[in-house]
Tab-separated table of C-alpha atoms in Angstrom:
chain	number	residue	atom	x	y	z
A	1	UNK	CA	3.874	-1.003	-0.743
A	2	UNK	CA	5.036	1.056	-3.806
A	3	UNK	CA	8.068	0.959	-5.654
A	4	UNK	CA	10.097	4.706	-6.735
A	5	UNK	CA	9.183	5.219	-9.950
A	6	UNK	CA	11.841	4.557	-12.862
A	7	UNK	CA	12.826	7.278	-15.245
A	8	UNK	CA	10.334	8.377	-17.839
A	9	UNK	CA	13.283	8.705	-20.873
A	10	UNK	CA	14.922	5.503	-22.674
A	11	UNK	CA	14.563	3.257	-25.195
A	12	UNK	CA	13.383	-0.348	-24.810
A	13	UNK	CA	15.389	-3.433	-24.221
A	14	UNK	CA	18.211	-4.322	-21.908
A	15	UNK	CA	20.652	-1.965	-20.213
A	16	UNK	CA	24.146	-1.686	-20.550
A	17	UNK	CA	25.036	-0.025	-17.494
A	18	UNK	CA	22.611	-0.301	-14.389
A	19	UNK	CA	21.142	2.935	-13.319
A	20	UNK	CA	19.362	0.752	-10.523
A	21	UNK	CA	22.569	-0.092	-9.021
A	22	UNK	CA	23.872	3.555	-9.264
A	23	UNK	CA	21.166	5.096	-7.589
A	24	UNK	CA	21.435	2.585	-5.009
A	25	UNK	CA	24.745	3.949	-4.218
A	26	UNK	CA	23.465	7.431	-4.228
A	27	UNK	CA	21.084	6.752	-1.904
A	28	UNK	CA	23.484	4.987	0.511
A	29	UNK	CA	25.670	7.984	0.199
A	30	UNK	CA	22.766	10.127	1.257
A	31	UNK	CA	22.650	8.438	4.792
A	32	UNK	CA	26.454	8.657	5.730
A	33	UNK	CA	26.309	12.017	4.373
A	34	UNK	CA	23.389	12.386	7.045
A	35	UNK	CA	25.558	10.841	9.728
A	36	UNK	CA	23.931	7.245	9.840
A	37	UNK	CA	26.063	4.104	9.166
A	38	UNK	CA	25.491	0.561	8.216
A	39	UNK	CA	25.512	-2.435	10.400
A	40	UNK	CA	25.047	-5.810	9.998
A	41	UNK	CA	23.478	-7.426	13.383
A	42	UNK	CA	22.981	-11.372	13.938
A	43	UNK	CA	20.495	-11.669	16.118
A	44	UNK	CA	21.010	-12.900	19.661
A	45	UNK	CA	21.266	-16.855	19.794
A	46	UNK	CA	18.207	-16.938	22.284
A	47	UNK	CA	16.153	-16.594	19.295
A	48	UNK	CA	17.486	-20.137	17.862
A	49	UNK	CA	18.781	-22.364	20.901
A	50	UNK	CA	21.662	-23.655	18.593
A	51	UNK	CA	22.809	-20.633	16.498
A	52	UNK	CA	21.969	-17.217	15.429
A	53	UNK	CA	20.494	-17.542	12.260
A	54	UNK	CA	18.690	-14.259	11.082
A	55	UNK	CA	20.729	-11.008	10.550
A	56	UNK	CA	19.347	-7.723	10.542
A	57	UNK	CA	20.871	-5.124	8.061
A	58	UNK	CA	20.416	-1.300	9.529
A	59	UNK	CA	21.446	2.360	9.299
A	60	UNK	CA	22.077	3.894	12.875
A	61	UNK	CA	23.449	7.237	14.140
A	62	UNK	CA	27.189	7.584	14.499
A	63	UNK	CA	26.104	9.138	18.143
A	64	UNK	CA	24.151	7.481	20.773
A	65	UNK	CA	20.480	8.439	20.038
A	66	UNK	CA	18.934	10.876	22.081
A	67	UNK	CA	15.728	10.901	20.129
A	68	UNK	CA	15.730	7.557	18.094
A	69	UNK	CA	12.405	7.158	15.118
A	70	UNK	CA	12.545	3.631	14.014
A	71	UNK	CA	11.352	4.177	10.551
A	72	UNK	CA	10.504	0.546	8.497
A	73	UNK	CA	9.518	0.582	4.880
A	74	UNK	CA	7.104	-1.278	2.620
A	75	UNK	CA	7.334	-3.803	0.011
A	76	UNK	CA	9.468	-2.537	-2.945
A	77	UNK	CA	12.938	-1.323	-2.786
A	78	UNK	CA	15.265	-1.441	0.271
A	79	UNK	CA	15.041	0.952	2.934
A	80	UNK	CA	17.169	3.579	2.067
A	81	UNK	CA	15.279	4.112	-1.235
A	82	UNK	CA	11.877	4.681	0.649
A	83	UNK	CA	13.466	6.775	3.694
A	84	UNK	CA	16.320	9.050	1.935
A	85	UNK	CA	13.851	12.275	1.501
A	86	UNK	CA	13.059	12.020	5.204
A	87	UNK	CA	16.319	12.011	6.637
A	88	UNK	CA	17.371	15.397	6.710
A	89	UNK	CA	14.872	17.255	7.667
A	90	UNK	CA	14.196	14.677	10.775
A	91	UNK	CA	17.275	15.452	11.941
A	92	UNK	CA	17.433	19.329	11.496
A	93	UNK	CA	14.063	18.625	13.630
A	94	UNK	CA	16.084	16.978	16.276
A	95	UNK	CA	15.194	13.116	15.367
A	96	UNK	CA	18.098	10.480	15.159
A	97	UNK	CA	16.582	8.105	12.314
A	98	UNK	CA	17.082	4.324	12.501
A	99	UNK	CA	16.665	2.504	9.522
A	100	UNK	CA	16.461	-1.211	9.267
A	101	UNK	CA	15.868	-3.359	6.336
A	102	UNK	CA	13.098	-5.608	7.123
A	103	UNK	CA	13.766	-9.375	6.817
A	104	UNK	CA	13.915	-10.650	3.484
A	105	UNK	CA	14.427	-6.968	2.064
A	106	UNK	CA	17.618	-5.463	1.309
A	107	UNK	CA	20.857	-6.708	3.822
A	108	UNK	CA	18.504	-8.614	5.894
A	109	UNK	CA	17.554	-12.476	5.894
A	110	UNK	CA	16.925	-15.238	7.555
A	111	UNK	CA	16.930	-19.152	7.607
A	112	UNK	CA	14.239	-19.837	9.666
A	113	UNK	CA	10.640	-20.636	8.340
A	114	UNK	CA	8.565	-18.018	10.298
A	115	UNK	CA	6.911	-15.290	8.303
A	116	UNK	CA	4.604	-13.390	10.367
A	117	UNK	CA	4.456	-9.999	10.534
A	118	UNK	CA	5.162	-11.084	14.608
A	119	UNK	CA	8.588	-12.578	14.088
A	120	UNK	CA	9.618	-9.505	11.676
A	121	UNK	CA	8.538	-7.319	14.822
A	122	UNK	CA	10.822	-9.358	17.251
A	123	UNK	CA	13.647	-9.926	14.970
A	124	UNK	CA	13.665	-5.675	15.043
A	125	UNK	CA	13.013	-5.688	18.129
A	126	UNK	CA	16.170	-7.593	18.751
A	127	UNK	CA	17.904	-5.675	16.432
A	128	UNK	CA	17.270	-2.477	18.431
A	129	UNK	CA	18.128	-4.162	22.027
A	130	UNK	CA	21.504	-5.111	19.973
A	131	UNK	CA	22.083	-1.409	19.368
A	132	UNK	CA	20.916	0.023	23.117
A	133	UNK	CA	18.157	1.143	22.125
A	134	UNK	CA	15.300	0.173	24.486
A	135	UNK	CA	12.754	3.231	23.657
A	136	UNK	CA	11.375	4.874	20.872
A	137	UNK	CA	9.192	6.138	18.246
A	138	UNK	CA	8.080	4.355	15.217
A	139	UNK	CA	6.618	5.381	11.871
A	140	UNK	CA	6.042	2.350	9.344
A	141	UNK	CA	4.944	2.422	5.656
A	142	UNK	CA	2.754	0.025	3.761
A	143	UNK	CA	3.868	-3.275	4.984
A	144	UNK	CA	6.039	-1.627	7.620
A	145	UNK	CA	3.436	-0.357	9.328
A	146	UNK	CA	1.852	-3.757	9.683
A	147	UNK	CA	5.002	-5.257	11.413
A	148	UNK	CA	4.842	-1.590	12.978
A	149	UNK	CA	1.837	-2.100	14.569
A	150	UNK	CA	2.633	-5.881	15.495
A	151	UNK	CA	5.933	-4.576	17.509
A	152	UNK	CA	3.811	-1.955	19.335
A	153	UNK	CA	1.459	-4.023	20.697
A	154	UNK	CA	4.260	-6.429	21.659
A	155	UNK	CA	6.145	-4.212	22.855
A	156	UNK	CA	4.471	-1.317	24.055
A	157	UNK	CA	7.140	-0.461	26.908
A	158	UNK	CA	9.115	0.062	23.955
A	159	UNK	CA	7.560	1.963	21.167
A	160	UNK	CA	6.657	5.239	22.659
A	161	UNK	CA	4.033	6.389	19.912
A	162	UNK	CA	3.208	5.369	16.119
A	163	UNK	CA	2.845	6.890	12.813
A	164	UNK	CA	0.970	4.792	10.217
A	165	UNK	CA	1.414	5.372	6.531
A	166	UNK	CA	-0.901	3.613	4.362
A	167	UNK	CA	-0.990	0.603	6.546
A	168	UNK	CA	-4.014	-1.096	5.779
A	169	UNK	CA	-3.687	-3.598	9.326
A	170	UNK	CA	-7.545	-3.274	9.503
A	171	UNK	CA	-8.067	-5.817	6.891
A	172	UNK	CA	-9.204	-8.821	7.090
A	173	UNK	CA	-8.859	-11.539	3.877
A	174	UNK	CA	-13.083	-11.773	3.077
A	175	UNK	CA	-12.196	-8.051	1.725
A	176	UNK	CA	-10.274	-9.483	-0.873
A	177	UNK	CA	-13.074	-11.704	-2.502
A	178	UNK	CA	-15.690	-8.590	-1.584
A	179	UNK	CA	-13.904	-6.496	-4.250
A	180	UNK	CA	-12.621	-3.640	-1.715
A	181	UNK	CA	-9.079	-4.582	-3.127
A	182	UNK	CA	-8.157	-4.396	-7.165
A	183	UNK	CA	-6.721	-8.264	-6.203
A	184	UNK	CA	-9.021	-11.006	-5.752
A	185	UNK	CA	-7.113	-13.140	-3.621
A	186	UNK	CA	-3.708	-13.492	-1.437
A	187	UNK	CA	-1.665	-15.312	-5.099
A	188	UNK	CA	-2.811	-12.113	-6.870
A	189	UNK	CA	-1.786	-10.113	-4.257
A	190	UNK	CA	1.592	-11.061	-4.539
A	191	UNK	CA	2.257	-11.067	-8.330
A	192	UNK	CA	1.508	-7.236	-7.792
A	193	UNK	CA	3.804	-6.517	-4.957
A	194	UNK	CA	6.132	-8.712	-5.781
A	195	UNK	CA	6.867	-8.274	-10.112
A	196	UNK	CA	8.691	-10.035	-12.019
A	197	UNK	CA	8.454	-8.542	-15.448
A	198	UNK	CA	8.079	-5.171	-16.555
A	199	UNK	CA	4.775	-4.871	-17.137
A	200	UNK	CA	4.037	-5.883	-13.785
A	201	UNK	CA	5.915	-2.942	-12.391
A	202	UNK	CA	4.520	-1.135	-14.757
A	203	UNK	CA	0.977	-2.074	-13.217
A	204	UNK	CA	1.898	-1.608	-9.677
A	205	UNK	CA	3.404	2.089	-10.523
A	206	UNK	CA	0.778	3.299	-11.780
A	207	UNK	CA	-1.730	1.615	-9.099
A	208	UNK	CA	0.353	2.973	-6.344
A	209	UNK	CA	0.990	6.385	-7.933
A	210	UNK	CA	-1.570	9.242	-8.647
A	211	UNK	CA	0.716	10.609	-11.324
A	212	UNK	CA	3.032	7.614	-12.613
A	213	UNK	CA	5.611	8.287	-14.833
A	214	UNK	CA	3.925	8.674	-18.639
A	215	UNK	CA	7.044	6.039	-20.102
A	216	UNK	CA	8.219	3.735	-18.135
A	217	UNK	CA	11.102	2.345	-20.567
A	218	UNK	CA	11.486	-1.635	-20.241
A	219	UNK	CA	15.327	-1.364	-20.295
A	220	UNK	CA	15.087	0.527	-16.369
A	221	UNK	CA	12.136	-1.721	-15.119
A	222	UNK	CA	14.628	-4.949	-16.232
A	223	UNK	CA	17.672	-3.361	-14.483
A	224	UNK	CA	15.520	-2.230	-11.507
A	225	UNK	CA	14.046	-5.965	-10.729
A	226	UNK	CA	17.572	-7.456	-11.520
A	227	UNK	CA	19.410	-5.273	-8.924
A	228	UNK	CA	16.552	-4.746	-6.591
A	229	UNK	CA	13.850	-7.266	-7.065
A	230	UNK	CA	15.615	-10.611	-7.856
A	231	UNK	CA	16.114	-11.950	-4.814
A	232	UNK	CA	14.224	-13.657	-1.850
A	233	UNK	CA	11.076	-13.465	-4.209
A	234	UNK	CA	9.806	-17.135	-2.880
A	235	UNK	CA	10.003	-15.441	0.793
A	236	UNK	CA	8.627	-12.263	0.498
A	237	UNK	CA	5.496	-14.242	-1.825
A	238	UNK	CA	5.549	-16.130	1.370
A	239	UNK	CA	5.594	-12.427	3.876
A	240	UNK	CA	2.357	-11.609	2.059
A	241	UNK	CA	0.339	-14.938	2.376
A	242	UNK	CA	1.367	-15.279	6.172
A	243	UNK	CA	-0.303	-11.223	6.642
A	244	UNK	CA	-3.416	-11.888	4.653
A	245	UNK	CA	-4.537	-15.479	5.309
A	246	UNK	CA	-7.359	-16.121	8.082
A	247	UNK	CA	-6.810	-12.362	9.005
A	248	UNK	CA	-9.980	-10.714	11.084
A	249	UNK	CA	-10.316	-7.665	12.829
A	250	UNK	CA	-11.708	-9.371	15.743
A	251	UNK	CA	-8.260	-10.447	16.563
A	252	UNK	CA	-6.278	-7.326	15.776
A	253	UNK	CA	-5.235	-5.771	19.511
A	254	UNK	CA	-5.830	-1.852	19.617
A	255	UNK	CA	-2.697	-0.105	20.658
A	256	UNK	CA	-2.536	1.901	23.927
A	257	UNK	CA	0.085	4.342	22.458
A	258	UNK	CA	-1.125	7.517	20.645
A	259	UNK	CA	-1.145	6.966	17.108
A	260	UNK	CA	-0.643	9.298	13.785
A	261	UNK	CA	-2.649	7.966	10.503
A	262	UNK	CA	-1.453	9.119	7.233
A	263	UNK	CA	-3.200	8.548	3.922
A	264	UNK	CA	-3.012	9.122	0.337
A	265	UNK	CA	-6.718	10.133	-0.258
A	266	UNK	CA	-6.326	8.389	-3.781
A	267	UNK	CA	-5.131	5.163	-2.330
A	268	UNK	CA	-6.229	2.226	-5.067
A	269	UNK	CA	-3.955	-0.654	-2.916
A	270	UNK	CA	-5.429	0.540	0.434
A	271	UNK	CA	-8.155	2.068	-0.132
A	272	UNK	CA	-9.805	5.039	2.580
A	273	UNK	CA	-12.146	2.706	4.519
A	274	UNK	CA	-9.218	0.784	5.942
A	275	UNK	CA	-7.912	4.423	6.821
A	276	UNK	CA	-11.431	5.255	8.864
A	277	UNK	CA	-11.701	1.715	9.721
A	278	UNK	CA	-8.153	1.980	11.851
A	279	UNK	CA	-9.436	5.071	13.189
A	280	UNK	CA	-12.524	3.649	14.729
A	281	UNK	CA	-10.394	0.447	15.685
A	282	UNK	CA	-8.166	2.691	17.873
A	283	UNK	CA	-11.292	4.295	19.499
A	284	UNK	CA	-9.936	8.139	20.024
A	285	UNK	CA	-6.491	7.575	20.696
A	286	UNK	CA	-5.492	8.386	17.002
A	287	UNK	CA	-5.628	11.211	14.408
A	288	UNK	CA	-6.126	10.522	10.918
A	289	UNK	CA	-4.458	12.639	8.583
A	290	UNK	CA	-5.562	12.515	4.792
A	291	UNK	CA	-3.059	13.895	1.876
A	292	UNK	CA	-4.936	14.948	-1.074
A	293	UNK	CA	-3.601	14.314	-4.995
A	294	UNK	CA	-1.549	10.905	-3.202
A	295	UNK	CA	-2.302	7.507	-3.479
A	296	UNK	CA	-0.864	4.658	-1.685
A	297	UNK	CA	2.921	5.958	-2.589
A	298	UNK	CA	2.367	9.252	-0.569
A	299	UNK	CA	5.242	9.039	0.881
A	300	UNK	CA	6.733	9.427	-2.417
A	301	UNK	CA	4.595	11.523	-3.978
A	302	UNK	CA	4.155	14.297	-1.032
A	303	UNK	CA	7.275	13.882	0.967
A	304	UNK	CA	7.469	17.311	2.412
A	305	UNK	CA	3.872	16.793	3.597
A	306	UNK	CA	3.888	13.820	5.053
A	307	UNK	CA	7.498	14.462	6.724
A	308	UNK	CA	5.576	17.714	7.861
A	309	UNK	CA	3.526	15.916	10.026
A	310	UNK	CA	5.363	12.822	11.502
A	311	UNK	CA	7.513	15.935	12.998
A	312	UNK	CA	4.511	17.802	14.275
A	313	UNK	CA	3.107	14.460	15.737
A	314	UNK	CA	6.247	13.204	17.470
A	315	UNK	CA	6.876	16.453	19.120
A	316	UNK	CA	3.453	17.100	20.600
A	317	UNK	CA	3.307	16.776	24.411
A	318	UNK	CA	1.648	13.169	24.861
A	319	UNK	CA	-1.989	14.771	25.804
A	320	UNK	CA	-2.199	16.458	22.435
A	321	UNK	CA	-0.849	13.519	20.492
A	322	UNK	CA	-3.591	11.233	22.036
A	323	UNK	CA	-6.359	13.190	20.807
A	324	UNK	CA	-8.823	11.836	17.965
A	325	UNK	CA	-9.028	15.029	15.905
A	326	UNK	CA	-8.987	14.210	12.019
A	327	UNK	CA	-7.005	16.537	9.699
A	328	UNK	CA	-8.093	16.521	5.779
């Protein structure tokens, strides 16, 4: 659930002008440049009997989707920060990208109490009934991936086949006090993920990062949680304890839809064993993929790569995509 790492030049202490709020900008440029615009969807009333009440903020095709990838991003920045390396060469491959932000993350929020990684899968679910789009693929990131995996086995008449990045659904909260984690419990958990001071950021950068930036200047990590981490920080605290508390493997359903695995071999937030232990949990109808010199940020780090192989994996004929076959 990483965040893009700041600038390594600067001095310390407060910005004048905010280079998180420019580079926000870029990045929205980046996806109308790539043909995708922004909506801002409030969710069908049935979901509250008196009123809609949660509204989903997402980037869809100017066209009707012929091939739609529902791509959902982790914990950190908003979704076009995570997703803009991805979008053009998913679309020179013949993908229409649809880019939500998650509840609670970016343009999207809502006012009623539910924080399970469940109602995050209906409420994009929703989302993409709103926009006519009843099928398609999915690829989810860190925390993405677990409401990735929720919405697939929810709606598996719906999502066609999954790609898992770093997605560590296989674990259950006794790993937590059994040291498998570099947190000892949920409230830890969620000082990391969620920072509120530089030198938190600076401690999930370089925990999520093989190769962190070597300065991180205070003066960008100030701007970056002012513009991009300042908000909804009581709700996504509250995301993380909802996802981890009283979680088991014994109740996590296996998925009937082939499945791509993707993880940074030097993962310190999820480490490999919840990699092999998904693997085993889907019992042959997934392929684990590992990407060596990444950690959990790989889809930062090694872009290329792991673009590389959602493309190969969504373009497979289904039979091929099913198999169990590991690739190192």
């Amino acid at each position: 659930m990483p965040l893009p790492p700041p600038p390594a030049a600067g001095s310390s202490g407060r910005c004048v002008l905010s280079f998180a709020a420019a580079r926000d900008r870029c990045f929205s440029r980046r996806f109308l440049r790539a043909g995708l615009r922004p909506l801002a969807i409030p969710l069908p009333a049935g979901l509250d009997p008196a009123e809609a009440t949660t509204t989903v903020h997402i980037w869809v095709p100017s066209r009707p989707p012929r091939n739609p990838l529902l791509l959902l991003h982790g914990f950190g920045a908003s979704a076009t920060w995570q997703w803009a390396p991805y979008l053009r060469p998913l679309i020179v491959a013949g993908f229409d990208p649809i880019v939500p932000d998650l509840v609670f993350f970016g343009g999207s929020c809502t006012r009623l109490p539910d924080r399970s990684d469940a109602f995050q899968a209906s409420t994009i679910k929703a989302a993409m009934d709103a926009i006519g789009v009843p099928r398609f693929g999915l690829v989810g990131v860190s925390y993405g991936g677990f409401v990735g995996y929720r919405m697939a086995a929810m709606f598996p008449e719906a999502v066609e086949r999954v790609a898992m990045i770093c997605a560590g659904v296989c674990l259950e909260e006794k790993d937590l006090a059994e040291g498998l984690f570099p947190v000892a419990g949920v409230g830890e958990a969620a000082a990391l993920l969620v920072p509120r001071r530089p030198e938190e950021v600076r401690r999930l950068v370089r925990l999520t990062f093989v190769r962190p930036p070597l300065i991180m200047p205070s003066c960008f990590l100030w701007d970056y949680i002012k513009v991009m981490g300042s908000v909804h920080i009581q709700e996504k605290t509250e995301l993380l304890y909802a996802l981890i508390n009283g979680r088991q493997l014994s109740t996590l359903p296996k998925l009937t839809q082939p499945t791509l695995i993707i993880w940074g071999e030097q993962d310190r937030v999820f480490p490999m064993e919840l990699a092999h232990r998904l693997n085993r949990h889907l019992e042959g109808n997934s392929r684990l993929v590992v990407i060596k010199n990444a950690g959990h940020a790989v889809n930062l780090e090694k872009p290329k790569e792991v673009c590389k192989n959602i493309i190969e994996f969504f373009k497979e004929p289904a039979a091929a995509a099913a198999n169990g076959d590991d690739k190192v």
